[in-house]
């Protein structure tokens, strides 16, 4: 029978009616987890500088909802997430450290 899997298509949840969802998914590669304290903002600035030095998209999502932060398993902020994986938490990484992490994740 040729009924199953005949018309498999891939699209977003709204049937490709939106462009903003696609852009957000492409740009939400790096996330900073934290409530907005000085350390969280410094980590975000360092991550942006690292992305700029590597010539990558500088879109960074800052997650401030503590329930969502806890869902990542992070208790001590700030935290850094790359491609959905927590790569650091509890300290402010230097720009050079973030560059090294991003290059390792790229491979």
Coordinates of N, CA and C in Angstrom, one line a residue:
X1 N 0.8 -1.2 0.0 CA 0.0 0.0 0.0 C 0.9 1.2 0.0
X2 N 0.5 2.2 -0.8 CA 1.3 3.4 -0.9 C 0.7 4.6 -0.1
X3 N 0.0 4.3 0.9 CA -0.7 5.3 1.7 C 0.2 5.9 2.7
X4 N 1.1 5.1 3.3 CA 1.8 5.6 4.5 C 3.1 6.2 4.0
X5 N 3.3 7.5 4.5 CA 4.6 8.2 4.3 C 4.6 8.8 2.9
X6 N 3.5 8.8 2.2 CA 3.5 9.3 0.8 C 3.7 10.8 0.8
X7 N 3.1 11.5 1.7 CA 3.2 13.0 1.6 C 3.9 13.5 2.9
X8 N 5.0 13.0 3.2 CA 5.7 13.5 4.3 C 6.4 14.9 4.0
X9 N 6.1 15.9 4.8 CA 6.6 17.2 4.6 C 7.2 17.7 5.9
X10 N 8.1 18.6 5.9 CA 8.6 19.2 7.1 C 8.3 20.7 7.0
X11 N 7.7 21.1 8.1 CA 7.4 22.6 8.2 C 7.3 22.9 9.7
X12 N 7.1 24.2 9.9 CA 7.0 24.6 11.3 C 5.6 24.4 11.7
X13 N 5.3 24.7 13.0 CA 4.0 24.4 13.6 C 2.8 25.2 13.0
X14 N 3.1 26.3 12.3 CA 2.1 27.1 11.8 C 1.9 26.9 10.3
X15 N 2.6 25.9 9.7 CA 2.4 25.6 8.3 C 3.2 26.5 7.4
X16 N 4.4 27.0 7.9 CA 5.2 27.9 7.1 C 4.6 29.3 6.9
X17 N 3.7 29.7 7.8 CA 3.1 31.0 7.6 C 3.9 32.1 8.3
X18 N 4.9 31.7 9.0 CA 5.7 32.8 9.7 C 7.1 32.7 9.4
X19 N 7.7 33.9 9.3 CA 9.2 33.9 9.1 C 9.9 34.2 10.4
X20 N 9.2 34.7 11.4 CA 9.9 35.1 12.7 C 10.3 33.8 13.4
X21 N 9.4 32.8 13.4 CA 9.8 31.5 14.1 C 11.1 30.9 13.6
X22 N 11.2 30.9 12.3 CA 12.4 30.3 11.6 C 13.6 31.1 12.0
X23 N 13.5 32.4 12.0 CA 14.7 33.3 12.4 C 15.0 33.1 13.8
X24 N 14.1 32.9 14.7 CA 14.3 32.8 16.1 C 15.0 31.4 16.3
X25 N 14.6 30.4 15.7 CA 15.2 29.1 15.8 C 16.7 29.1 15.3
X26 N 16.9 29.8 14.2 CA 18.3 29.8 13.7 C 19.2 30.7 14.6
X27 N 18.6 31.7 15.2 CA 19.4 32.6 16.0 C 19.6 32.2 17.5
X28 N 18.8 31.3 18.0 CA 18.8 31.0 19.4 C 19.7 29.8 19.7
X29 N 21.0 30.0 19.2 CA 22.0 29.0 19.4 C 22.6 29.1 20.7
X30 N 22.8 30.3 21.2 CA 23.4 30.6 22.5 C 22.4 31.2 23.5
X31 N 22.4 30.7 24.7 CA 21.5 31.2 25.7 C 22.3 31.5 27.0
X32 N 22.0 32.6 27.6 CA 22.5 32.9 28.9 C 21.4 32.7 29.9
X33 N 21.7 31.9 31.0 CA 20.7 31.7 32.0 C 21.0 32.5 33.2
X34 N 20.1 33.3 33.7 CA 20.3 34.1 34.9 C 19.2 35.2 35.0
X35 N 19.0 35.6 36.3 CA 18.0 36.5 36.6 C 18.2 38.0 36.2
X36 N 19.3 38.3 35.6 CA 19.6 39.7 35.2 C 20.5 40.4 36.1
X37 N 21.3 39.7 36.9 CA 22.3 40.3 37.8 C 23.5 40.8 37.0
X38 N 24.4 41.4 37.6 CA 25.6 41.9 37.0 C 26.4 40.8 36.3
X39 N 26.6 39.7 37.0 CA 27.4 38.6 36.5 C 26.7 38.0 35.2
X40 N 25.4 37.9 35.2 CA 24.7 37.4 34.1 C 24.8 38.3 32.9
X41 N 24.7 39.6 33.1 CA 24.9 40.6 32.0 C 26.3 40.6 31.5
X42 N 27.3 40.4 32.4 CA 28.7 40.3 32.0 C 29.0 39.1 31.1
X43 N 28.4 37.9 31.5 CA 28.5 36.7 30.7 C 27.9 36.9 29.3
X44 N 26.7 37.6 29.3 CA 26.1 37.9 28.0 C 27.0 38.7 27.1
X45 N 27.6 39.8 27.7 CA 28.5 40.6 26.9 C 29.7 39.9 26.4
X46 N 30.2 39.0 27.3 CA 31.4 38.2 26.9 C 31.0 37.2 25.7
X47 N 29.9 36.6 25.8 CA 29.4 35.7 24.8 C 29.2 36.4 23.5
X48 N 28.6 37.6 23.5 CA 28.4 38.4 22.3 C 29.8 38.8 21.7
X49 N 30.7 39.2 22.5 CA 32.1 39.5 22.0 C 32.7 38.3 21.4
X50 N 32.6 37.1 22.0 CA 33.2 35.9 21.4 C 32.5 35.5 20.1
X51 N 31.2 35.7 20.0 CA 30.5 35.4 18.7 C 31.0 36.3 17.6
X52 N 31.1 37.6 18.0 CA 31.6 38.6 17.0 C 33.0 38.3 16.5
X53 N 33.9 37.9 17.4 CA 35.3 37.5 17.0 C 35.3 36.3 16.1
X54 N 34.4 35.4 16.3 CA 34.3 34.2 15.5 C 33.5 34.4 14.2
X55 N 32.9 35.6 14.0 CA 32.1 35.9 12.9 C 30.8 35.2 12.8
X56 N 30.3 34.8 14.0 CA 29.0 34.1 14.0 C 27.9 35.0 14.3
X57 N 26.6 34.5 14.2 CA 25.4 35.3 14.5 C 25.4 35.6 16.0
X58 N 25.3 36.9 16.3 CA 25.4 37.4 17.7 C 24.1 37.4 18.5
X59 N 23.0 36.7 17.9 CA 21.8 36.6 18.6 C 21.9 35.7 19.9
X60 N 21.7 36.3 21.0 CA 21.8 35.6 22.3 C 20.5 35.7 23.0
X61 N 19.9 34.6 23.4 CA 18.7 34.6 24.2 C 19.0 34.6 25.7
X62 N 18.5 35.6 26.4 CA 18.7 35.7 27.9 C 17.5 35.1 28.6
X63 N 17.6 34.0 29.2 CA 16.5 33.3 29.9 C 16.6 33.7 31.4
X64 N 15.5 34.4 31.8 CA 15.4 34.9 33.2 C 14.3 34.1 34.0
X65 N 13.5 33.3 33.4 CA 12.5 32.5 34.1 C 13.2 31.4 34.9
X66 N 13.1 31.4 36.2 CA 13.8 30.4 37.0 C 13.3 29.0 36.8
X67 N 12.0 28.8 36.4 CA 11.5 27.5 36.1 C 12.2 26.9 34.9
X68 N 12.4 27.8 33.9 CA 13.1 27.3 32.7 C 14.6 27.1 32.9
X69 N 15.2 27.9 33.8 CA 16.6 27.8 34.2 C 16.8 26.4 34.9
X70 N 15.8 26.1 35.8 CA 15.9 24.9 36.5 C 15.7 23.7 35.6
X71 N 14.9 23.8 34.5 CA 14.7 22.8 33.6 C 16.0 22.4 32.9
X72 N 17.0 23.3 32.8 CA 18.3 23.0 32.3 C 19.2 22.3 33.3
X73 N 18.7 22.2 34.6 CA 19.5 21.6 35.6 C 20.5 22.5 36.2
X74 N 20.3 23.8 36.0 CA 21.2 24.8 36.5 C 20.7 25.4 37.8
X75 N 21.4 25.3 38.9 CA 21.0 25.9 40.1 C 21.7 27.2 40.4
X76 N 23.0 27.3 40.1 CA 23.8 28.4 40.3 C 24.0 29.2 39.0
X77 N 23.6 30.5 39.0 CA 23.7 31.3 37.7 C 24.9 32.1 37.8
X78 N 25.4 32.6 36.8 CA 24.9 32.5 35.4 C 25.3 31.2 34.8
X79 N 24.5 30.9 33.7 CA 24.8 29.6 33.0 C 24.9 30.0 31.5
X80 N 25.6 29.1 30.8 CA 25.8 29.3 29.3 C 25.3 28.0 28.6
X81 N 24.4 28.2 27.7 CA 23.9 27.0 26.9 C 24.2 27.2 25.5
X82 N 24.8 26.2 24.8 CA 25.1 26.2 23.4 C 24.5 25.0 22.8
X83 N 23.6 25.3 21.8 CA 22.9 24.2 21.1 C 22.1 23.3 22.0
X84 N 21.5 23.9 23.0 CA 20.7 23.1 24.0 C 21.4 22.4 25.0
X85 N 22.8 22.5 25.1 CA 23.6 21.8 26.1 C 24.2 22.9 27.0
X86 N 24.1 22.6 28.3 CA 24.7 23.5 29.3 C 26.2 23.3 29.3
X87 N 27.0 24.3 29.0 CA 28.4 24.2 28.9 C 29.2 24.8 30.0
X88 N 28.5 25.7 30.8 CA 29.1 26.3 32.0 C 28.0 26.9 32.8
X89 N 28.3 26.9 34.2 CA 27.4 27.6 35.1 C 28.1 27.9 36.3
X90 N 27.6 28.9 37.0 CA 28.1 29.4 38.3 C 29.3 30.3 38.2
X91 N 29.7 30.7 37.0 CA 30.8 31.7 36.9 C 30.7 32.4 35.6
X92 N 31.4 33.6 35.6 CA 31.5 34.4 34.4 C 32.7 33.9 33.6
X93 N 32.4 33.4 32.4 CA 33.5 32.9 31.5 C 34.1 34.1 30.8
X94 N 35.4 34.1 30.6 CA 36.1 35.1 29.8 C 35.8 34.9 28.3
X95 N 36.1 35.9 27.5 CA 35.8 35.8 26.1 C 36.6 34.7 25.5
X96 N 37.8 34.5 25.9 CA 38.7 33.4 25.3 C 38.1 32.1 25.6
X97 N 37.6 31.9 26.8 CA 37.0 30.6 27.2 C 35.8 30.3 26.4
X98 N 35.0 31.3 26.2 CA 33.8 31.1 25.4 C 34.1 30.8 23.9
X99 N 35.1 31.4 23.4 CA 35.6 31.1 22.0 C 36.0 29.7 21.9
X100 N 36.8 29.2 22.9 CA 37.2 27.8 22.9 C 36.0 26.8 23.0
X101 N 35.1 27.1 23.8 CA 33.9 26.3 23.9 C 33.1 26.3 22.6
X102 N 32.9 27.4 22.0 CA 32.2 27.5 20.7 C 32.9 26.8 19.6
X103 N 34.2 26.8 19.6 CA 35.0 26.1 18.6 C 34.9 24.6 18.8
X104 N 34.9 24.2 20.0 CA 34.7 22.7 20.3 C 33.3 22.2 19.9
X105 N 32.3 23.0 20.2 CA 30.9 22.6 19.9 C 30.7 22.6 18.4
X106 N 31.5 23.5 17.7 CA 31.3 23.6 16.2 C 31.8 22.3 15.5
X107 N 32.8 21.6 16.1 CA 33.4 20.4 15.5 C 32.5 19.2 15.5

